[in-house]
Short mmCIF file of C-alpha atoms and ligand atoms in Angstrom, two decimals:
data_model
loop_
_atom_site.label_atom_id
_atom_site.label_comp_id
_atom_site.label_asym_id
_atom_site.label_seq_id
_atom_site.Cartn_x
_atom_site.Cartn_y
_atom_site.Cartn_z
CA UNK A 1 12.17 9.84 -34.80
CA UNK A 2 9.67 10.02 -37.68
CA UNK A 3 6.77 12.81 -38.31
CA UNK A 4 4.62 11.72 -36.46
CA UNK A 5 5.96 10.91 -33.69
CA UNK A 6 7.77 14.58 -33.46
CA UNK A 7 4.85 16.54 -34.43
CA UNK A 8 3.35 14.69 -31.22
CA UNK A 9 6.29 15.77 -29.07
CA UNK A 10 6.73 19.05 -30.23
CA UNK A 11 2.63 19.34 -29.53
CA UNK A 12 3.16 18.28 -26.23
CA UNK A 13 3.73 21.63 -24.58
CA UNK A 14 0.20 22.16 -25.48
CA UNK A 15 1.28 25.55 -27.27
CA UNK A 16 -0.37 26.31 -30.71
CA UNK A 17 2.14 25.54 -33.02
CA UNK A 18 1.46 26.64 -36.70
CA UNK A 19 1.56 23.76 -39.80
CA UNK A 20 4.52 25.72 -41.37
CA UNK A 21 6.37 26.58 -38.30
CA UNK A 22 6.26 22.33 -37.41
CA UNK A 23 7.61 22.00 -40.99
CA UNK A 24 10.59 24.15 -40.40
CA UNK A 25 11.13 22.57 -37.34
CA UNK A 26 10.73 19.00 -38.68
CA UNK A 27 12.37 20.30 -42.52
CA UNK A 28 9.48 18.71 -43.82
CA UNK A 29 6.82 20.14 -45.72
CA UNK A 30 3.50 21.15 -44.48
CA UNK A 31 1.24 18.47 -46.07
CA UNK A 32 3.96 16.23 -44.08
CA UNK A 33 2.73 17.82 -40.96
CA UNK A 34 -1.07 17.57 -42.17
CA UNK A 35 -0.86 14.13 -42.68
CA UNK A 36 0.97 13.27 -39.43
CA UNK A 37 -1.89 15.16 -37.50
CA UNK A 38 -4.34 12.56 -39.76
CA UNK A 39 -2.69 10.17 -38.02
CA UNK A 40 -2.59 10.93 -34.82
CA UNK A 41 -6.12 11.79 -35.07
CA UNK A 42 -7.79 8.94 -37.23
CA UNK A 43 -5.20 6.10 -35.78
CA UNK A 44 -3.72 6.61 -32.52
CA UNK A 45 -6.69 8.70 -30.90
CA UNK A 46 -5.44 11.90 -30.11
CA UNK A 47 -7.59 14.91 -29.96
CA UNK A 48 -5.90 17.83 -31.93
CA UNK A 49 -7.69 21.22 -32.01
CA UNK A 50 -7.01 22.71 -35.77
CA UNK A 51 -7.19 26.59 -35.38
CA UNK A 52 -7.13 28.82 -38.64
CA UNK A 53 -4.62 31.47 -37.91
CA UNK A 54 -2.79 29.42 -35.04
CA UNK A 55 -2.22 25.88 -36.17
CA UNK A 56 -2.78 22.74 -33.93
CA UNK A 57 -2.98 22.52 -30.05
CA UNK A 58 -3.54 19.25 -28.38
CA UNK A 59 -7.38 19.64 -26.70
CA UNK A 60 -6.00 17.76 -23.75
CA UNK A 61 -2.57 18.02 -22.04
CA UNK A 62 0.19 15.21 -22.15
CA UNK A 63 2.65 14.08 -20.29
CA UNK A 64 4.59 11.49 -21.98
CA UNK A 65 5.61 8.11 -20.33
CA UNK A 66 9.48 8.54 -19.42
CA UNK A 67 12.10 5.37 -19.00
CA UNK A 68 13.90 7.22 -16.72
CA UNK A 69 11.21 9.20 -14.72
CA UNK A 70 9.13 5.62 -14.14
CA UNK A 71 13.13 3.91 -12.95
CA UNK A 72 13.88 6.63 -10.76
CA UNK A 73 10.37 5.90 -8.81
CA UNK A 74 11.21 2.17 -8.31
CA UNK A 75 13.11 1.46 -4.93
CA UNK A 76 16.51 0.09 -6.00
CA UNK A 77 16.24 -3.25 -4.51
CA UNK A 78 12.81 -4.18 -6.35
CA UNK A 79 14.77 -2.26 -9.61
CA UNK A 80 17.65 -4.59 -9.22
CA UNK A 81 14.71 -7.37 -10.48
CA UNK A 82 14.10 -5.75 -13.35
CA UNK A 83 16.34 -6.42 -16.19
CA UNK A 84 15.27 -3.33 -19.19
CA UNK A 85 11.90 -1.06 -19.39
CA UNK A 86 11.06 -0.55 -22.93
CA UNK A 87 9.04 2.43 -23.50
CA UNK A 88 7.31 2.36 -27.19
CA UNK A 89 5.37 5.10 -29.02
CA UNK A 90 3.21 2.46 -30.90
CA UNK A 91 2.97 -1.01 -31.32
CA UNK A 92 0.47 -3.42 -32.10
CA UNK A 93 0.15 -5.45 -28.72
CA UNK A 94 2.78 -5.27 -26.18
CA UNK A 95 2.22 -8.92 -24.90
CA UNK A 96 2.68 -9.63 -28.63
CA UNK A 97 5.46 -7.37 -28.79
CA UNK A 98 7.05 -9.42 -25.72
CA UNK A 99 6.31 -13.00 -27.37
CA UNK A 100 7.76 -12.36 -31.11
CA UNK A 101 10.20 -9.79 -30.89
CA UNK A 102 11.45 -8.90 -27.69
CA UNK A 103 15.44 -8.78 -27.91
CA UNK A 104 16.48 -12.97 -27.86
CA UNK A 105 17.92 -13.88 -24.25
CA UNK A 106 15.93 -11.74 -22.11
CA UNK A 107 14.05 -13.60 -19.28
CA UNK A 108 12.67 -12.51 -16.15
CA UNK A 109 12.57 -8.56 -16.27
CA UNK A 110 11.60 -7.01 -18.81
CA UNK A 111 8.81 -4.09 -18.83
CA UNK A 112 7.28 -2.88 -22.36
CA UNK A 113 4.89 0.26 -21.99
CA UNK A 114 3.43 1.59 -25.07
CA UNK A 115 1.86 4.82 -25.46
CA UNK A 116 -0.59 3.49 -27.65
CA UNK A 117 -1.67 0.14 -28.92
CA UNK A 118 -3.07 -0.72 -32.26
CA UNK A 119 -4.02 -4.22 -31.58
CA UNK A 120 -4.14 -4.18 -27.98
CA UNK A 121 -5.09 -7.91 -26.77
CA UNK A 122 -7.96 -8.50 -24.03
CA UNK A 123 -9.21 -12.00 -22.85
CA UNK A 124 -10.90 -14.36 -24.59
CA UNK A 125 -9.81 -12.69 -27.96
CA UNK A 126 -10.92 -9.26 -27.45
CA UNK A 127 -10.04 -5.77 -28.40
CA UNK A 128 -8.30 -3.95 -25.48
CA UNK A 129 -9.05 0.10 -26.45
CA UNK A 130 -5.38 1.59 -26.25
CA UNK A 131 -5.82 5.09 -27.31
CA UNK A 132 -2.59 7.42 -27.08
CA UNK A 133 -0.94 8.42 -24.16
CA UNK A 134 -3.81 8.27 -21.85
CA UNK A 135 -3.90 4.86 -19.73
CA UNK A 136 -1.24 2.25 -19.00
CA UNK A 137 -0.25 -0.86 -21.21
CA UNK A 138 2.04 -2.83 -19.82
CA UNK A 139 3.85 -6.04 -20.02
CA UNK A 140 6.09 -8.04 -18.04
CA UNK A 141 8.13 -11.25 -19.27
CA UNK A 142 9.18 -13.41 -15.86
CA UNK A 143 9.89 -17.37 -16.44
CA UNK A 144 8.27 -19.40 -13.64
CA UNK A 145 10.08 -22.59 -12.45
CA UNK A 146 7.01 -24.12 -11.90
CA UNK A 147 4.32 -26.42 -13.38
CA UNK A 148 1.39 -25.78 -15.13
CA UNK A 149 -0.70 -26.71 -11.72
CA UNK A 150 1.35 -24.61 -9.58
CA UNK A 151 0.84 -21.71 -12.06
CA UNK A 152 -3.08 -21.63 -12.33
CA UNK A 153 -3.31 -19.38 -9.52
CA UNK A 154 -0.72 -16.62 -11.28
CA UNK A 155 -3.14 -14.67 -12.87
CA UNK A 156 -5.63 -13.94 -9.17
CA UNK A 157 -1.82 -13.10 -7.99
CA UNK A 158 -1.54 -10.30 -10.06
CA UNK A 159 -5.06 -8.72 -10.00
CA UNK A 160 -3.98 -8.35 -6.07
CA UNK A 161 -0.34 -7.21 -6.62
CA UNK A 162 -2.14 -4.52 -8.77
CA UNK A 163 -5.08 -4.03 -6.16
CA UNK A 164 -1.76 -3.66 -3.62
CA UNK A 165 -0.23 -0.75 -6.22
CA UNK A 166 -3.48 1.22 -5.95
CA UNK A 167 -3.93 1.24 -2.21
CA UNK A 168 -0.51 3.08 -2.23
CA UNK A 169 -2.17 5.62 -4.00
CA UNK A 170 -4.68 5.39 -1.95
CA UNK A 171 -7.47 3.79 -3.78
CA UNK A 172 -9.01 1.17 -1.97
CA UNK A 173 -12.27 0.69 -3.37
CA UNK A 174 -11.46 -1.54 -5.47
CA UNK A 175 -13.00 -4.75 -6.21
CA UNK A 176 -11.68 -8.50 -8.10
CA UNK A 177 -13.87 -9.87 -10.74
CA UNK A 178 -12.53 -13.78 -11.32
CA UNK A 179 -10.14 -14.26 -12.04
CA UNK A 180 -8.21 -10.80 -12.35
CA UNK A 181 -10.71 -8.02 -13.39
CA UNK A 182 -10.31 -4.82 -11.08
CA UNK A 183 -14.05 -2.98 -10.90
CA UNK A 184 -14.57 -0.05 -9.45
CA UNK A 185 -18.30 0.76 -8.41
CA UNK A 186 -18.69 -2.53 -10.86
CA UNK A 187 -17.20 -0.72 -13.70
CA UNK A 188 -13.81 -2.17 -15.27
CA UNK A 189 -10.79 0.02 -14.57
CA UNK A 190 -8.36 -2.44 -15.20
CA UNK A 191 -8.03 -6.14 -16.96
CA UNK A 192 -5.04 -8.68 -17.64
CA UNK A 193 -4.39 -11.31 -19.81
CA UNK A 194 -1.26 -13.91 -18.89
CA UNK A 195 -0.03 -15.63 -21.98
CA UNK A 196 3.03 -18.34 -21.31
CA UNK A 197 5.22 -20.24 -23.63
CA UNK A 198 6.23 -24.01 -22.06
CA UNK A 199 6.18 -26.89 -21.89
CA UNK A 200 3.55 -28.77 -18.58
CA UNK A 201 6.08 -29.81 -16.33
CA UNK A 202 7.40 -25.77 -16.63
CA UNK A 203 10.06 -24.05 -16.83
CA UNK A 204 7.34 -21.41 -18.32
CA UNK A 205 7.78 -17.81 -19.95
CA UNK A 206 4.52 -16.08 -19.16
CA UNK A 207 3.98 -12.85 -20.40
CA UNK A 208 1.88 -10.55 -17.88
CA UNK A 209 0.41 -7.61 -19.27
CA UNK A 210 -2.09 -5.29 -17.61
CA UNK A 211 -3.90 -2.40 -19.46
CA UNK A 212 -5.87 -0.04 -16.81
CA UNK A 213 -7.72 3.30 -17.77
CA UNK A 214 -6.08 6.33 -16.72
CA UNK A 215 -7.90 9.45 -18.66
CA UNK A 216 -9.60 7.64 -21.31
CA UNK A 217 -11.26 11.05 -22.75
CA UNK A 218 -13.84 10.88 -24.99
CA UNK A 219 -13.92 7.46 -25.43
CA UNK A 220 -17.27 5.88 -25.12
CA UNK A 221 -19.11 3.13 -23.89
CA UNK A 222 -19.98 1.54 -26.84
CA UNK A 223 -16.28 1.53 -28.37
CA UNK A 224 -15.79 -0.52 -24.94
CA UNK A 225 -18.62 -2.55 -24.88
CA UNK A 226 -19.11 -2.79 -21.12
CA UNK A 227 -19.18 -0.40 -18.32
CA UNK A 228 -15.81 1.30 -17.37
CA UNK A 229 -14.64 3.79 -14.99
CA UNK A 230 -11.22 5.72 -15.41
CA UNK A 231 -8.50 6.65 -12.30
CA UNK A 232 -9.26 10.31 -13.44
CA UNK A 233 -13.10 9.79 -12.74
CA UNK A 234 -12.08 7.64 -9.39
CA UNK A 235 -9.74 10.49 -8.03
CA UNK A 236 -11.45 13.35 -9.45
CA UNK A 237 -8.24 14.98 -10.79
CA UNK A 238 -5.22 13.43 -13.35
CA UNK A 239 -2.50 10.68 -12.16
CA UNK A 240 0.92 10.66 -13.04
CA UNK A 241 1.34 7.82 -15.43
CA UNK A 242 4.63 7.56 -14.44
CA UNK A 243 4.24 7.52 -10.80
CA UNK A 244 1.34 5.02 -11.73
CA UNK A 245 3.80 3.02 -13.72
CA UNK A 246 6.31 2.61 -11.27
CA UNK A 247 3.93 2.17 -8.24
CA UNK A 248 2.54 -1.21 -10.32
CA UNK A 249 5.87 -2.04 -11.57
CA UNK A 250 7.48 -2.28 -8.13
CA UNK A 251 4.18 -4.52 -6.68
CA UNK A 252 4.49 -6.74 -9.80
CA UNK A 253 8.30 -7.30 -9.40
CA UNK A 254 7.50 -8.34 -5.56
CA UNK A 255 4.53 -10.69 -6.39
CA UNK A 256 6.42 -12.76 -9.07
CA UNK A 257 9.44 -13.53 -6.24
CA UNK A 258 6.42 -14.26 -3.72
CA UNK A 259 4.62 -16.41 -6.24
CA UNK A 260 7.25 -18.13 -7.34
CA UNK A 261 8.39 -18.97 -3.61
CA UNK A 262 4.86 -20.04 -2.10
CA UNK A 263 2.54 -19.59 -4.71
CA UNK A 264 -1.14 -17.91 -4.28
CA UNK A 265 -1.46 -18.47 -0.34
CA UNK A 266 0.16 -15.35 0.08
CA UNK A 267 -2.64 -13.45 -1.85
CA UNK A 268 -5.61 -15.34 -1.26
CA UNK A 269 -7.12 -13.70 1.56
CA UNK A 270 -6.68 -10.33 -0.33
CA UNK A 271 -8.40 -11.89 -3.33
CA UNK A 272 -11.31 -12.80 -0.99
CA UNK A 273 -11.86 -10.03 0.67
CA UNK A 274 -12.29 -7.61 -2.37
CA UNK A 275 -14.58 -11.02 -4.22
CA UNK A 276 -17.55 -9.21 -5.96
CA UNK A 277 -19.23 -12.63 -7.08
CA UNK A 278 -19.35 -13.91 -3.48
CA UNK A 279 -22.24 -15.41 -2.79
CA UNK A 280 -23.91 -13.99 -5.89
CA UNK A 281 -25.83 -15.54 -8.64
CA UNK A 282 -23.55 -15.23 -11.56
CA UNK A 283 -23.07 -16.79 -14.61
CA UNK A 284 -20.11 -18.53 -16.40
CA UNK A 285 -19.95 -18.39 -19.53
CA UNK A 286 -18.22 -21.15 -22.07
CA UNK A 287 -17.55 -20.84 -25.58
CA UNK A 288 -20.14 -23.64 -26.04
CA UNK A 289 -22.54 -23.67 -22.96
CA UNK A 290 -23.82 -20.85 -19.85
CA UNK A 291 -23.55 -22.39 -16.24
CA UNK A 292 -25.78 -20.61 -13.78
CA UNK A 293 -24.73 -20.93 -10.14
CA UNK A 294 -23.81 -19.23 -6.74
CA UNK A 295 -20.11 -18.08 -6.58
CA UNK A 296 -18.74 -19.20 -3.25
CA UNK A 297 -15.58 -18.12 -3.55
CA UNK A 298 -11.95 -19.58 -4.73
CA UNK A 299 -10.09 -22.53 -3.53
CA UNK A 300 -6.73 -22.85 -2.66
CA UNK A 301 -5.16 -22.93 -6.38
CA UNK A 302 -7.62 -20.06 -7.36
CA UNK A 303 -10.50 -21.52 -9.31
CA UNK A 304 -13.63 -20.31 -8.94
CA UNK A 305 -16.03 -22.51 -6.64
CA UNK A 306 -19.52 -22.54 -8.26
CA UNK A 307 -22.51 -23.91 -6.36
CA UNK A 308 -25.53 -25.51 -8.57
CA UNK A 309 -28.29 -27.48 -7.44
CA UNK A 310 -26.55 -27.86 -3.76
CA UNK A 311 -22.95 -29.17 -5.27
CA UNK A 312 -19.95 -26.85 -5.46
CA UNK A 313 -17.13 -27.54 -8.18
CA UNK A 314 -14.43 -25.79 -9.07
CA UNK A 315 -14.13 -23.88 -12.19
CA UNK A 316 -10.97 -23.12 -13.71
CA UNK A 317 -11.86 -21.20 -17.33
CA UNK A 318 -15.14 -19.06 -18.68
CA UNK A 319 -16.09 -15.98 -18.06
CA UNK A 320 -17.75 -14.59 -15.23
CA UNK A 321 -21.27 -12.27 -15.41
CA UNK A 322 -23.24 -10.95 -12.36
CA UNK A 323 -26.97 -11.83 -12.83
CA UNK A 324 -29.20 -9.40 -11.13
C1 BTN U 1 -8.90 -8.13 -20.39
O1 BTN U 1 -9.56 -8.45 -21.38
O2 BTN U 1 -9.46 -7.82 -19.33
C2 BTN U 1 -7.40 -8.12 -20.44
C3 BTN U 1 -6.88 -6.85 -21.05
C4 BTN U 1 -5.36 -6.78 -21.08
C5 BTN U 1 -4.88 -5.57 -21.85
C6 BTN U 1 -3.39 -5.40 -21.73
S1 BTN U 1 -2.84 -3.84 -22.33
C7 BTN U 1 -1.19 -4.36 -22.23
C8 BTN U 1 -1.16 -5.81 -22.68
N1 BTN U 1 -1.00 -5.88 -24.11
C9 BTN U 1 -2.07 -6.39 -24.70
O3 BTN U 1 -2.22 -6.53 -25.93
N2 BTN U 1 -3.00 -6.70 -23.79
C10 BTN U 1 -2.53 -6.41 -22.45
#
């Protein structure tokens, strides 16, 4: 393990811990320790309160994502579909992570969390804010023996697997943005971005990975750039990111068996029942053009049905805005 990374885990009993007592600890020296506590401040985000006399004290508590902590809360059946949880410290994306240099061989099965995310990877080529230990990035690698067609819906599948994981935890209140944005009181708690390696007629890799906000802190709206809400402001109190992990794990692993068996019918009336755009005007937004319309709703393989001057279509890409 390298400074950084220990100075972090010796931190996380939220003690004080002086800079030369973490040196001794770490046989390093104490501008070792200084600059590791840069780091953790400037690039991964975490608040560190530097007392004269005492040393450093995380300002906000931490509990670390755990391997075996986030296994042991999976029932053993839906564990037996997983193949290996990876849990990283940092990495630049963990879809990316997944897609370049996830160990050769592995298919269907395998989990990467990261603690922190230097690149993390929204839709449409956007920064996804990954700050230290305080949400939940995850990705999951599952290979599809389907076609491109029969895949289009995958994507609305998981925003209700996920929307499934949260009413165990009893937060219901939760509503689908097409296709997979979860709002909360129209805030964004949670997005995901699918990215597949194939060929049309399938098999097909995809890559699923989900980033939701947990305790984001003192992040702010503008680092964002759009409203967002947090599980800690939902519930009013912290959630176990492990329990959280394996509660979304488990409903992931059972949507990709029932996807791959009948596809989105088993989802779609949960998708439409938690449909913020229904019936409102929205916008959909193109790299090259704005369509105006009123959503009515998804058809059967999940594309958004947009009605303009009288005629409904179905939309399968751009990005959704409520006009009010
Ligand atoms: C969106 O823009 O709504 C999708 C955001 C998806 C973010 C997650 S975090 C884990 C995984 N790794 C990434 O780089 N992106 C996704």
């Amino acid at each position: 393990m390298n400074t950084v990374n220990s100075v972090l885990r010796i931190l996380s009993d939220g003690r004080f811990h002086s800079g030369s007592a973490l040196g001794e600890a770490l046989s390093v020296s104490r501008a070792a320790v200084w600059k590791a506590v840069q780091k953790l401040q400037q690039e991964w985000q975490v608040r560190i309160n530097a007392v004269p006399g005492r040393g450093y004290q995380l300002a906000v508590p931490l509990t670390l994502l755990d391997k075996d902590t986030i296994l042991s809360a999976i029932a053993p059946q839906t564990r037996s579909r997983l193949q290996e949880i990876q849990v990283l410290w940092s990495v630049d994306s963990t879809n990316r992570y997944i897609l370049n240099q996830a160990p050769n061989g592995i298919g269907s099965g395998l989990a990467v969390l990261a603690e922190h995310q230097s690149a993390g990877r929204g839709r449409r080529g956007r920064h996804w804010v990954s700050p230290f230990g305080r949400n939940l990035y995850l990705s999951l690698l599952w290979d599809f023996e389907l076609d491109a067609a029969q895949l289009s819906g995958l994507s609305l599948a998981i925003a209700v697997a996920i929307t499934r994981a949260l009413s165990k935890l009893e937060i219901n209140d939760v509503m689908l943005k097409w296709p997979n944005d979860l709002l909360w009181q129209e805030r964004k708690l949670c997005g995901v971005l699918l990215e597949m390696k194939g060929e049309a007629s399938g098999p097909w890799q995809v890559v699923i990975g989900m980033g939701m906000n947990v305790n984001m802190d003192s992040i702010t709206t503008e680092e964002i750039g759009q409203p967002w809400v947090d599980l800690k402001t939902i519930l009013g109190q912290n959630l176990d990111r492990n329990k959280l992990a394996a509660v979304i794990l488990s409903e992931l692993l059972e949507a990709m068996d029932q996807f791959q068996d009948s596809g989105l019918s088993p989802f779609l009336a949960e998708w439409r029942t938690r449909d913020i755009c229904r019936d409102q005007l929205v916008e959909l937004h193109f790299p090259d053009k704005v369509q105006q319309g009123i959503a009515r709703g998804i058809d059967l393989n999940g594309a958004l049905l947009l009605e303009s001057e009288g005629v409904v279509k179905p939309y399968h890409a751009g990005e959704v805005s409520l006009r009010y």
